[in-house]
Short mmCIF file of C-alpha atoms and ligand atoms in Angstrom, two decimals:
data_model
loop_
_atom_site.label_atom_id
_atom_site.label_comp_id
_atom_site.label_asym_id
_atom_site.label_seq_id
_atom_site.Cartn_x
_atom_site.Cartn_y
_atom_site.Cartn_z
CA MET Z 1 0.00 0.00 0.00
CA ILE Z 2 1.25 3.53 -0.56
CA VAL Z 3 0.24 6.75 1.14
CA VAL Z 4 0.68 9.71 -1.19
CA MET Z 5 1.18 12.96 0.69
CA LYS Z 6 -0.01 16.36 -0.48
CA VAL Z 7 2.66 18.76 -1.74
CA GLY Z 8 4.09 20.79 1.14
CA SER Z 9 3.11 18.31 3.88
CA PRO Z 10 4.89 19.37 7.08
CA GLU Z 11 7.61 17.09 8.42
CA VAL Z 12 5.94 16.85 11.85
CA GLU Z 13 2.79 15.58 10.23
CA LEU Z 14 4.76 12.94 8.33
CA SER Z 15 6.32 11.73 11.60
CA ARG Z 16 2.94 11.67 13.29
CA ILE Z 17 1.40 9.65 10.45
CA SER Z 18 4.37 7.24 10.51
CA GLN Z 19 3.88 6.73 14.24
CA GLU Z 20 0.21 5.93 13.76
CA LEU Z 21 0.99 3.51 10.96
CA LYS Z 22 3.56 1.75 13.16
CA GLN Z 23 0.86 1.30 15.78
CA LEU Z 24 -1.15 -0.54 13.12
CA GLY Z 25 1.79 -2.96 12.82
CA LEU Z 26 3.09 -1.45 9.59
CA ASN Z 27 6.59 -0.36 8.69
CA PRO Z 28 6.29 2.91 6.72
CA GLU Z 29 9.15 3.75 4.39
CA LYS Z 30 9.48 7.40 3.42
CA ILE Z 31 10.23 7.90 -0.27
CA VAL Z 32 11.05 11.45 -1.30
CA GLY Z 33 10.44 11.87 -5.01
CA LYS Z 34 10.96 14.92 -7.22
CA HIS Z 35 7.31 15.93 -6.96
CA LYS Z 36 5.76 14.03 -4.09
CA VAL Z 37 6.55 12.40 -0.78
CA VAL Z 38 5.15 8.91 -0.47
CA LEU Z 39 5.00 6.51 2.46
CA GLY Z 40 5.40 2.94 1.29
CA LEU Z 41 3.73 0.35 3.50
CA VAL Z 42 4.88 -3.23 3.39
CA GLY Z 43 3.43 -5.79 5.73
CA ASP Z 44 0.08 -7.33 6.24
CA THR Z 45 -2.09 -4.73 4.54
CA VAL Z 46 -4.80 -7.02 3.07
CA ASP Z 47 -7.27 -6.37 5.85
CA LEU Z 48 -6.59 -2.65 6.04
CA ASP Z 49 -9.14 -0.27 4.68
CA PRO Z 50 -7.52 2.55 2.66
CA LEU Z 51 -10.24 4.91 3.92
CA GLN Z 52 -9.23 4.24 7.52
CA ILE Z 53 -5.66 5.31 6.68
CA GLN Z 54 -6.84 8.29 4.67
CA GLU Z 55 -8.57 9.58 7.82
CA ILE Z 56 -5.30 9.77 9.77
CA SER Z 57 -4.45 13.17 8.31
CA PRO Z 58 -5.86 15.83 5.98
CA TRP Z 59 -2.35 15.98 4.44
CA ILE Z 60 -2.87 12.54 2.92
CA GLU Z 61 -3.81 12.93 -0.72
CA GLN Z 62 -4.45 9.30 -1.62
CA VAL Z 63 -4.02 5.76 -0.32
CA LEU Z 64 -3.39 3.18 -3.02
CA ARG Z 65 -2.96 -0.56 -3.03
CA VAL Z 66 0.08 -1.97 -4.83
CA GLU Z 67 -1.50 -4.69 -6.91
CA LYS Z 68 1.66 -6.56 -7.90
CA PRO Z 69 3.32 -9.28 -5.79
CA PHE Z 70 6.52 -7.22 -5.83
CA LYS Z 71 6.03 -4.15 -3.66
CA ARG Z 72 9.29 -2.27 -3.14
CA ALA Z 73 10.37 -3.06 -6.70
CA SER Z 74 7.13 -1.81 -8.22
CA ARG Z 75 6.95 1.49 -10.01
CA GLN Z 76 3.83 2.30 -8.03
CA PHE Z 77 5.77 2.09 -4.76
CA ARG Z 78 7.62 5.26 -5.83
CA HIS Z 79 4.48 6.78 -7.25
CA GLY Z 80 5.78 6.42 -10.80
CA GLU Z 81 9.20 7.95 -10.25
CA PRO Z 82 12.30 6.10 -11.42
CA SER Z 83 15.02 5.39 -8.88
CA GLU Z 84 18.68 6.13 -9.33
CA VAL Z 85 21.57 3.92 -8.33
CA VAL Z 86 24.61 6.04 -7.59
CA VAL Z 87 27.90 4.15 -7.56
CA SER Z 88 31.21 5.57 -6.39
CA THR Z 89 34.15 4.77 -8.61
CA PRO Z 90 37.75 6.03 -8.38
CA SER Z 91 36.87 8.60 -11.06
CA GLY Z 92 33.79 9.92 -9.25
CA SER Z 93 30.22 8.83 -8.89
CA VAL Z 94 28.28 7.29 -11.76
CA THR Z 95 24.48 7.24 -11.76
CA PHE Z 96 22.38 4.50 -13.31
CA GLY Z 97 18.85 5.68 -14.04
CA GLU Z 98 16.22 6.61 -16.54
CA HIS Z 99 17.10 10.29 -16.64
CA HIS Z 100 20.85 9.87 -16.71
CA PRO Z 101 23.51 9.31 -19.37
CA LEU Z 102 24.03 5.75 -20.54
CA VAL Z 103 26.48 3.79 -18.45
CA VAL Z 104 28.75 1.31 -20.19
CA VAL Z 105 30.31 -1.72 -18.48
CA ALA Z 106 32.94 -3.57 -20.49
CA GLY Z 107 35.62 -6.19 -19.99
CA PRO Z 108 36.43 -9.85 -20.31
CA CYS Z 109 34.24 -12.72 -19.21
CA SER Z 110 36.98 -13.88 -16.81
CA VAL Z 111 40.00 -12.23 -15.26
CA GLU Z 112 42.81 -14.32 -16.75
CA ASN Z 113 46.03 -12.54 -15.79
CA GLU Z 114 47.32 -9.11 -14.82
CA ALA Z 115 48.48 -8.00 -18.27
CA MET Z 116 45.17 -8.79 -19.99
CA ILE Z 117 42.95 -7.23 -17.34
CA ILE Z 118 45.02 -4.02 -17.17
CA GLU Z 119 45.23 -3.76 -20.95
CA THR Z 120 41.47 -4.29 -21.30
CA ALA Z 121 40.74 -1.80 -18.53
CA LEU Z 122 42.83 0.93 -20.12
CA ARG Z 123 41.37 0.30 -23.57
CA VAL Z 124 37.73 0.28 -22.50
CA LYS Z 125 38.28 3.33 -20.30
CA ALA Z 126 39.82 5.21 -23.25
CA ALA Z 127 36.79 4.25 -25.35
CA GLY Z 128 34.43 5.73 -22.74
CA ALA Z 129 33.32 2.87 -20.46
CA GLN Z 130 32.74 3.69 -16.78
CA PHE Z 131 33.02 0.14 -15.38
CA LEU Z 132 35.27 -2.84 -15.88
CA ARG Z 133 33.65 -6.25 -15.66
CA GLY Z 134 35.51 -9.52 -15.20
CA GLY Z 135 34.76 -12.74 -13.35
CA ALA Z 136 36.97 -14.01 -10.56
CA TYR Z 137 34.45 -16.73 -9.64
CA LYS Z 138 32.84 -18.22 -12.74
CA PRO Z 139 29.60 -20.20 -12.93
CA ARG Z 140 30.43 -22.80 -15.59
CA THR Z 141 28.15 -25.46 -16.99
CA SER Z 142 30.96 -28.02 -16.86
CA PRO Z 143 32.93 -28.68 -13.67
CA TYR Z 144 35.95 -29.30 -15.92
CA ALA Z 145 35.80 -25.85 -17.53
CA PHE Z 146 37.87 -22.91 -16.22
CA GLN Z 147 36.28 -21.87 -12.93
CA GLY Z 148 37.99 -18.47 -12.56
CA HIS Z 149 41.10 -17.65 -10.53
CA GLY Z 150 39.07 -16.74 -7.42
CA GLU Z 151 40.69 -14.62 -4.75
CA SER Z 152 43.88 -13.90 -6.71
CA ALA Z 153 41.74 -12.48 -9.54
CA LEU Z 154 40.16 -10.06 -7.04
CA GLN Z 155 43.63 -8.61 -6.47
CA LEU Z 156 44.04 -8.19 -10.23
CA LEU Z 157 40.70 -6.39 -10.42
CA ALA Z 158 41.85 -4.07 -7.64
CA ALA Z 159 45.03 -3.35 -9.61
CA ALA Z 160 43.01 -2.67 -12.78
CA ARG Z 161 40.73 -0.38 -10.79
CA SER Z 162 43.62 1.78 -9.61
CA ALA Z 163 45.38 1.72 -12.97
CA SER Z 164 42.29 2.79 -14.94
CA GLY Z 165 40.02 4.64 -12.51
CA LEU Z 166 37.14 2.40 -13.64
CA GLY Z 167 34.56 1.03 -11.23
CA ILE Z 168 34.54 -2.77 -10.88
CA ILE Z 169 31.63 -5.15 -11.41
CA THR Z 170 32.23 -8.79 -10.62
CA GLU Z 171 30.12 -11.83 -9.84
CA VAL Z 172 29.46 -13.34 -6.45
CA MET Z 173 28.23 -16.94 -6.40
CA ASP Z 174 28.59 -17.90 -2.76
CA THR Z 175 27.30 -16.19 0.39
CA ALA Z 176 30.69 -16.90 1.99
CA ASP Z 177 32.47 -14.69 -0.57
CA VAL Z 178 30.26 -11.58 -0.34
CA GLU Z 179 32.43 -9.56 2.08
CA LYS Z 180 35.69 -10.38 0.34
CA ILE Z 181 34.30 -9.46 -3.09
CA ALA Z 182 32.65 -6.31 -1.75
CA GLU Z 183 36.09 -5.08 -0.65
CA VAL Z 184 37.14 -4.84 -4.30
CA ALA Z 185 33.91 -4.52 -6.29
CA ASP Z 186 31.92 -1.32 -6.65
CA VAL Z 187 28.91 -3.36 -7.80
CA LEU Z 188 28.23 -7.03 -6.96
CA GLN Z 189 26.85 -9.11 -9.80
CA VAL Z 190 24.37 -11.90 -9.13
CA GLY Z 191 24.44 -14.04 -12.26
CA ALA Z 192 21.62 -15.61 -14.21
CA ARG Z 193 22.20 -19.02 -12.61
CA ASN Z 194 21.84 -17.56 -9.12
CA MET Z 195 18.88 -15.29 -9.71
CA GLN Z 196 16.79 -17.41 -7.38
CA ASN Z 197 19.53 -18.28 -4.90
CA PHE Z 198 17.51 -16.74 -2.08
CA ALA Z 199 20.25 -17.09 0.54
CA LEU Z 200 22.58 -15.13 -1.74
CA LEU Z 201 19.91 -12.50 -2.48
CA LYS Z 202 19.34 -11.97 1.25
CA LYS Z 203 23.06 -11.71 1.87
CA VAL Z 204 23.74 -9.12 -0.85
CA GLY Z 205 20.61 -7.32 0.33
CA ALA Z 206 22.05 -7.02 3.81
CA GLN Z 207 25.20 -5.19 2.70
CA ASP Z 208 25.74 -1.77 1.15
CA LYS Z 209 27.30 -2.29 -2.27
CA PRO Z 210 24.93 -1.92 -5.25
CA VAL Z 211 23.78 -5.18 -6.82
CA LEU Z 212 23.46 -6.05 -10.50
CA LEU Z 213 20.78 -8.73 -10.74
CA LYS Z 214 20.85 -10.70 -13.97
CA ARG Z 215 17.68 -12.33 -15.26
CA GLY Z 216 17.63 -16.10 -14.91
CA MET Z 217 17.75 -17.80 -18.28
CA SER Z 218 14.21 -19.13 -17.90
CA ALA Z 219 12.85 -16.57 -15.48
CA THR Z 220 9.62 -14.73 -16.03
CA ILE Z 221 9.62 -11.00 -15.43
CA ASP Z 222 7.59 -11.47 -12.23
CA GLU Z 223 10.11 -14.02 -10.90
CA TRP Z 224 12.94 -11.64 -11.73
CA LEU Z 225 11.25 -8.73 -9.94
CA MET Z 226 10.47 -10.95 -6.95
CA ALA Z 227 14.19 -11.79 -6.81
CA ALA Z 228 14.92 -8.04 -6.78
CA GLU Z 229 12.31 -7.71 -4.03
CA TYR Z 230 14.40 -10.05 -1.84
CA ILE Z 231 17.36 -7.67 -2.08
CA LEU Z 232 15.22 -4.59 -1.47
CA ALA Z 233 13.38 -6.23 1.42
CA ALA Z 234 16.71 -7.09 3.06
CA GLY Z 235 17.54 -3.37 3.12
CA ASN Z 236 19.57 -2.66 -0.01
CA SER Z 237 17.78 -0.26 -2.34
CA LYS Z 238 20.60 -0.17 -4.90
CA VAL Z 239 19.53 -2.77 -7.43
CA ILE Z 240 20.08 -2.71 -11.20
CA LEU Z 241 18.31 -5.28 -13.41
CA CYS Z 242 20.23 -6.88 -16.26
CA GLU Z 243 18.60 -8.70 -19.18
CA ARG Z 244 21.10 -11.19 -20.62
CA GLY Z 245 18.98 -13.33 -22.92
CA ILE Z 246 16.57 -16.14 -22.19
CA ARG Z 247 16.11 -19.69 -23.44
CA THR Z 248 13.72 -20.07 -26.33
CA PHE Z 249 13.20 -22.87 -28.84
CA ASP Z 250 15.89 -21.83 -31.33
CA ARG Z 251 19.50 -21.88 -30.17
CA GLN Z 252 21.05 -22.69 -33.51
CA TYR Z 253 22.33 -19.24 -34.37
CA ALA Z 254 22.22 -17.20 -31.18
CA ARG Z 255 23.14 -18.54 -27.72
CA ASN Z 256 20.04 -16.96 -26.18
CA THR Z 257 17.12 -14.78 -27.20
CA LEU Z 258 17.85 -11.26 -26.03
CA ASP Z 259 14.51 -10.04 -24.76
CA LEU Z 260 14.57 -6.33 -25.53
CA SER Z 261 10.85 -6.09 -24.87
CA VAL Z 262 11.79 -6.02 -21.18
CA LEU Z 263 12.73 -2.38 -21.68
CA PRO Z 264 9.21 -0.97 -22.08
CA VAL Z 265 7.75 -3.73 -19.89
CA LEU Z 266 10.08 -3.11 -16.94
CA ARG Z 267 9.65 0.63 -17.33
CA SER Z 268 5.97 0.24 -16.63
CA LEU Z 269 6.41 -2.26 -13.80
CA THR Z 270 9.44 -1.06 -11.86
CA HIS Z 271 11.41 2.04 -10.92
CA LEU Z 272 14.73 0.15 -10.99
CA PRO Z 273 17.45 0.99 -13.56
CA ILE Z 274 17.93 -1.44 -16.44
CA MET Z 275 21.03 -2.87 -18.11
CA ILE Z 276 21.19 -4.93 -21.30
CA ASP Z 277 23.92 -7.51 -21.94
CA PRO Z 278 24.01 -8.24 -25.68
CA SER Z 279 27.14 -10.41 -25.29
CA HIS Z 280 25.50 -13.24 -23.33
CA GLY Z 281 22.25 -12.30 -25.06
CA THR Z 282 23.53 -13.36 -28.47
CA GLY Z 283 26.71 -15.36 -27.77
CA LYS Z 284 28.35 -14.11 -30.96
CA SER Z 285 30.52 -11.02 -31.26
CA GLU Z 286 29.19 -10.22 -34.73
CA TYR Z 287 25.64 -9.87 -33.37
CA VAL Z 288 26.59 -7.70 -30.40
CA PRO Z 289 26.74 -4.24 -32.07
CA ALA Z 290 23.26 -4.48 -33.60
CA MET Z 291 21.68 -5.52 -30.30
CA ALA Z 292 23.65 -2.94 -28.29
CA LYS Z 293 22.38 -0.17 -30.55
CA ALA Z 294 18.85 -1.55 -30.52
CA ALA Z 295 18.94 -1.59 -26.71
CA ILE Z 296 19.87 2.10 -26.64
CA ALA Z 297 17.11 2.93 -29.10
CA ALA Z 298 14.65 0.99 -26.92
CA GLY Z 299 15.64 2.99 -23.85
CA THR Z 300 18.19 1.02 -21.83
CA ASP Z 301 19.99 2.82 -19.00
CA SER Z 302 23.20 0.87 -19.38
CA LEU Z 303 24.99 -1.85 -21.33
CA MET Z 304 27.34 -4.69 -20.44
CA ILE Z 305 29.68 -5.73 -23.22
CA GLU Z 306 32.36 -8.42 -23.13
CA VAL Z 307 35.73 -7.27 -24.48
CA HIS Z 308 38.91 -9.35 -24.62
CA PRO Z 309 42.32 -8.36 -26.01
CA ASN Z 310 42.50 -11.65 -27.90
CA PRO Z 311 39.06 -13.29 -28.08
CA THR Z 312 40.28 -16.44 -29.85
CA LYS Z 313 42.50 -17.19 -26.84
CA ALA Z 314 39.91 -16.33 -24.14
CA LEU Z 315 39.43 -18.87 -21.33
CA SER Z 316 35.67 -18.26 -21.41
CA ASP Z 317 33.16 -16.65 -23.77
CA GLY Z 318 35.69 -15.77 -26.50
CA PRO Z 319 33.15 -16.14 -29.34
CA GLN Z 320 30.98 -13.36 -27.91
CA SER Z 321 33.80 -11.00 -26.94
CA LEU Z 322 34.66 -7.90 -28.95
CA THR Z 323 38.27 -6.88 -29.50
CA PRO Z 324 39.26 -3.50 -27.98
CA ASP Z 325 39.22 -2.03 -31.52
CA GLY Z 326 35.77 -3.48 -32.15
CA PHE Z 327 34.57 -2.00 -28.85
CA ASP Z 328 36.02 1.38 -29.81
CA ASP Z 329 34.08 1.36 -33.08
CA LEU Z 330 30.90 0.28 -31.31
CA MET Z 331 31.17 3.10 -28.76
CA GLN Z 332 31.32 5.61 -31.63
CA GLU Z 333 28.21 4.08 -33.20
CA MET Z 334 26.43 3.93 -29.85
CA ALA Z 335 27.06 7.63 -29.34
CA VAL Z 336 25.16 8.36 -32.55
CA ILE Z 337 22.14 6.33 -31.41
CA GLY Z 338 22.41 7.80 -27.90
CA LYS Z 339 22.34 11.27 -29.36
CA ALA Z 340 19.30 10.45 -31.50
CA VAL Z 341 17.29 9.26 -28.49
CA GLY Z 342 18.57 11.87 -26.04
CA ARG Z 343 20.66 9.42 -24.02
CA TRP Z 344 24.16 10.79 -24.00
CA LEU Z 345 27.21 8.72 -23.41
CA GLU Z 346 29.88 10.33 -21.26
CA PRO Z 347 31.38 13.44 -22.93
CA ALA Z 348 34.52 11.59 -24.02
CA VAL Z 349 32.54 9.72 -26.65
CA VAL Z 350 29.72 12.12 -27.47
CA LEU Z 351 30.06 13.08 -31.10
CA ALA Z 352 29.99 16.79 -31.95
C1 PEP I 401 28.89 -13.29 -17.01
O1 PEP I 401 28.50 -12.13 -16.87
O2 PEP I 401 30.04 -13.60 -17.37
C2 PEP I 401 27.93 -14.38 -16.79
C3 PEP I 401 28.30 -15.60 -16.42
O3 PEP I 401 26.68 -13.98 -17.06
P1 PEP I 401 25.26 -14.74 -16.93
O4 PEP I 401 25.06 -14.93 -15.47
O5 PEP I 401 24.33 -13.75 -17.54
O6 PEP I 401 25.37 -16.02 -17.71
MN1 MN I 402 30.71 -14.38 -19.87
#
């Protein structure tokens, strides 16, 4: 349920209303939007009569029920206003959100060695990316495939962070690794295979670093938003949703089906920022540019693109990785589309 306050509602009145709501066994959450202040109510609200709440104060404009199973993640919970996820990086803060410039995350699938991660970081930074991605802990289908270098790769990510000034996004697969990864990462990634690992969702929800939540490969949008709800309900409001392709009937040409329709759909359902990953979404480097540009045209807030200095030698996901030169070219093309739809890339790559 949400309580929409009238413009100019006095602070004392808001505290008084919150107190009364607490006495009804509710836990009001104050959400200050650009235009309105809203009190979000999560808890057992089924038996509550909106009219009874309305009567608490003349400053209450409206009391509305949130119809969806996801509450905190729903757009309605913020009375239609998008949220922003602000991330500190060594080069300053970067904001993910609907009314902000596009944010680009680039880097290899896995951190392989120091030279490759530093080289990739410097190249993607020069091309205009704000974040370096790279897995230290890798979720692989086969137990015999490269599993990532683990803790030692975290040190390499830290080195790449200082060398480039880029923020770091890396995956966490195990609740036991959250603290250690959060020491290095500016954003924690929960991968597609762990989207419904509820213990992990609760754990990343109970710490402060922003979380990038990838869509499970067979997850419905409601399941995905309910997974986000776990993180929000545990106390972390900094969640970014990442579409990375889903399983459909045809896998002959593309690894997954990149579901770009999530862009308008999520916009209507949730206030959370959205990222598109055309690399895992297609599985082939030659398909990545078209889908990256389409994602910008369809309104994405950010992109994740795999880049490797020598894709043919990559220890994981080489076929879908762009070369640094290919990434450079794509950033130039993306700037053109960004300009056309009013979503600027950072000034370094905005075309005159
Ligand atoms: C990745 O980002 O390298 C990865 C494993 O992604 P996903 O969870 O989307 O498969
Ligand atoms: Mn990968």
